[in-house]
Every structure is written in C-alpha cells, then in structure tokens.
C-alpha atoms as one frame of an Amber mdcrd trajectory, in Angstrom:
protein
 -32.706 -93.517 110.118 -35.450 -92.420 112.510 -37.393 -89.344 111.467 -39.892
 -87.408 113.568 -41.483 -84.988 111.075 -43.308 -86.631 108.198 -45.182 -85.869
 104.992 -48.894 -85.018 105.234 -51.331 -87.461 103.674 -52.393 -85.172 100.824
 -48.834 -84.714  99.534 -48.030 -88.398  99.827 -51.251 -89.350  98.049 -50.514
 -86.923  95.197 -46.979 -88.303  94.941 -48.249 -91.886  94.795 -50.714 -90.826
  92.084 -47.947 -89.140  90.078 -49.693 -85.767  90.133 -47.142 -83.674  92.070
 -45.133 -80.937  90.383 -41.443 -81.647  89.837 -40.088 -79.623  92.751 -42.497
 -81.156  95.252 -41.727 -84.623  93.894 -38.007 -84.032  94.412 -38.581 -83.110
  98.065 -40.937 -86.033  98.676 -38.690 -88.596  96.965 -35.686 -87.333  98.907
 -37.568 -87.549 102.214 -38.621 -91.105 101.410 -34.973 -92.171 101.238 -34.729
 -91.372 104.956 -38.141 -92.281 106.300 -39.308 -95.880 106.683 -42.733 -94.792
 107.920 -43.465 -92.651 104.868 -42.120 -95.347 102.524 -44.598 -97.767 104.076
 -47.452 -95.313 103.610 -46.365 -94.624 100.022 -46.228 -98.346  99.226 -49.717
 -98.848 100.648 -51.128 -95.950  98.641 -49.502 -97.215  95.452 -50.897-100.692
  96.091 -54.392 -99.275  96.523 -54.018 -97.243  93.332 -52.744-100.237  91.373
 -55.640-102.374  92.534 -58.107 -99.692  91.464 -56.515 -99.392  88.028 -56.678
-103.137  87.560 -60.435-102.907  87.811 -61.038-104.712  91.050 -64.748-104.709
  91.899 -65.548-102.001  94.439 -66.316-103.224  97.928 -67.155-101.339 101.116
 -64.024-100.606 103.150 -64.306-101.228 106.853 -62.617 -99.053 109.449 -59.501
-101.225 109.665 -58.933-101.906 105.970 -56.468 -99.094 105.353 -54.504 -99.917
 108.507 -54.345-103.565 107.427 -53.007-102.554 104.036 -50.356-100.433 105.726
 -49.357-103.382 107.900 -48.986-105.637 104.860 -46.810-103.043 103.158 -44.605
-102.667 106.223 -43.000-106.082 105.963 -42.075-105.479 102.322 -40.790-101.947
 102.769 -39.090-101.973 106.149 -36.187-104.080 104.906 -35.518-101.985 101.796
 -32.193-100.124 101.951 -32.133 -96.362 101.816 -31.976 -95.063  98.265 -28.589
 -93.409  98.654 -25.198 -94.083  97.140 -22.987 -96.192  99.409 -20.928 -93.912
 101.629 -22.997 -90.885 100.587 -25.087 -88.467 102.633 -26.921 -87.286  99.506
 -30.334 -88.816  98.703 -30.208 -90.457  95.290 -33.144 -88.430  93.846 -31.353
 -85.210  94.803 -27.966 -86.438  93.617 -29.391 -86.944  90.132 -30.178 -83.225
  90.017 -26.882 -82.102  91.521 -24.559 -84.446  89.681 -22.367 -84.491  92.789
 -22.321 -84.976  96.548 -23.349 -82.246  98.983 -19.728 -81.513  99.875 -19.001
 -80.643  96.222 -21.852 -78.142  95.740 -20.782 -74.712  94.459 -22.597 -72.345
  96.788 -23.619 -68.735  96.182 -23.535 -66.358  99.191 -26.727 -64.732 100.463
 -25.360 -62.860 103.487 -24.779 -63.662 107.133 -22.885 -66.781 106.123 -26.000
 -68.286 104.530 -25.484 -69.738 101.057 -27.716 -71.263  98.427 -27.588 -73.425
  95.336 -30.487 -73.170  92.886 -31.854 -76.387  91.381 -33.567 -76.200  88.011
 -37.107 -77.571  87.828 -39.378 -77.580  84.826 -42.427 -76.134  86.536 -43.651
 -73.328  88.766 -41.787 -74.565  91.831 -38.394 -73.258  92.930 -35.963 -75.668
  94.548 -32.725 -74.765  96.276 -30.164 -76.037  98.720 -29.535 -73.825 101.734
 -26.377 -73.804 103.844 -26.969 -72.139 107.219 -24.037 -71.733 109.657 -24.419
 -72.984 113.251 -26.666 -70.736 115.339 -27.622 -68.531 112.375 -31.282 -67.735
 111.798 -33.199 -67.520 108.554 -34.768 -64.031 108.614 -38.367 -63.930 109.817
 -40.805 -64.608 107.012 -44.196 -65.964 106.100 -45.400 -67.481 102.837 -47.638
 -66.842  99.854 -47.884 -70.545  99.086 -46.360 -73.816 100.204 -42.803 -74.401
 101.424 -41.221 -77.819 102.014 -37.904 -77.905 103.877 -36.010 -81.196 104.145
 -32.986 -81.383 106.444 -30.040 -83.103 104.748 -27.350 -82.433 107.360 -27.251
 -80.761 110.761 -30.464 -79.490 112.315 -32.644 -76.441 112.862 -35.147 -75.300
 115.455 -38.455 -73.644 114.641 -40.256 -72.497 117.756 -40.364 -75.457 120.133
 -39.772 -78.040 117.387 -36.442 -79.433 116.207 -35.733 -80.853 112.769 -32.853
 -83.230 112.080 -31.556 -85.061 109.017 -34.486 -86.674 107.204 -37.148 -84.512
 108.865 -39.354 -82.388 106.632 -41.182 -79.190 107.577 -44.341 -78.091 105.776
 -45.177 -74.365 105.962 -47.874 -72.262 104.302 -49.567 -68.860 104.575 -50.499
 -69.545 108.197 -46.865 -69.936 109.303 -44.731 -66.927 110.299 -41.369 -68.129
 111.566 -37.634 -67.633 112.067 -35.887 -71.014 111.807 -32.510 -71.200 113.595
 -29.687 -73.554 112.638 -28.532 -75.951 115.362 -25.342 -75.290 117.352 -23.410
 -78.416 116.399 -22.623 -77.738 112.763 -24.093 -76.128 109.666 -27.614 -77.024
 108.609 -27.996 -78.038 104.966 -31.558 -78.179 103.671 -33.480 -78.749 100.483
 -36.180 -76.061 100.276 -38.971 -75.998  97.685 -41.512 -73.195  97.246 -44.176
 -72.218  94.730 -44.284 -68.496  95.546 -41.848 -65.882  96.898 -41.389 -65.718
 100.662 -42.648 -62.655 102.531 -39.789 -61.274 104.647 -40.478 -58.911 107.528
 -37.234 -56.912 107.287 -36.066 -54.695 104.460 -32.586 -56.208 103.950 -33.829
 -59.741 103.198 -36.397 -58.198 100.860 -33.574 -56.458  98.987 -31.576 -59.693
  98.705 -34.709 -61.490  97.571 -34.751 -59.495  94.341 -31.696 -61.240  92.923
 -31.659 -64.449  94.975 -35.024 -65.700  93.626 -36.190 -66.643  97.112
C-alpha cells in the first residue's frame, strides 16, 4: 500500500531504540504495517543500533553512509508482507489490543455521529479509535502536547492535505485545525495523545469532560 504521510525521524529513531511510550509505539507499529518506506527506515536504524551494541569500532561516517544503509535495508524489507491478518483491514499490532476486527468494535457515541473506542495503555498516553461519518468535521482544536492520527479506513482532509489509509498525521502545540472526514465513506482512525486537546467551542469542551479526549 502506498502512503504519502510518514513518521518523522525522531519518532522512528525512538521506536527503533525501544524508548517510545506504549501508545506512541502502538501508532508507529500500526503505521509500519502499511508503509514500506518507513519499514525500510526502521530496519536501517535497527541495523545501525545493533552494530553499535555489538561494539563495532567507531569510524567516521561519510555523507552517503546512511543512504547506503537504507538502500541495503530496502531489498530485505520491500518484499516483506504487511503485518496484518489475511483478509483483515486491521493492523496486527492494533488487533492485539482490540481482540477483534475493526468492524466488530463496540463504539461509544460522542455526538454528531462521531464515535470512539478507548484503548488501554499502561502509560501517560491515551489511545482511541475514532469513527467519523462522511463529511463530518472534528471540532476545531489545538494541542497541549503531541497527537498522532493514523488512518485505518476512509480518509480525511486537513487544510490542503489529504490523509488516506496508512497515512499518519503528526500534530503538536503549533497546529490548530479542523479535520474533515472524506465524502466516500466513514473515516476510522487510531489517535494517540499525551495531553488533553484544546477545543475552541464550548460544546466539545463539555463532552471532553467525560470522553477523556
């Protein structure tokens, strides 16, 4: 599957090093099931880390060394199958948390046709599935921390950018937005945050009190 919105280097490096919190790791691992490019980068980073741990003597790295490592990883990773159950649209890392497929999730209503399903994590992050009907917007908000949003089905638009299945959006305190679900079916996303969202309107702020958004 071709993806157009990828993980930033710092998140992928932390994931390869095993230092990401559980919620972030769930989002990253799920994105990797879709994205060949990020799997290649992850494999290269893990190879570099393994070599360092094995005590290889340090040598100066020329400008093309990292790119060469990425190229070597590509041939090994590009042919790997997606880490999903046969006939499933649910990434295997996510399915282990859900215990079911996306079409069997028991949603809780949030209003305006939007629904959510909370996913338990053992850290400060909050993970949830969001179901957004076609053409429905997520109320305008900004952030107090980081938010990762991975599209699992359907699509959404955010400004002049579109996100489809496998794409991941990274938002922080600098982003104030109103994502809108695509017109051709509901958008189902995995969203992970480490702080409450900051909604601009009073009704979403009221819902936020019990929805743990």
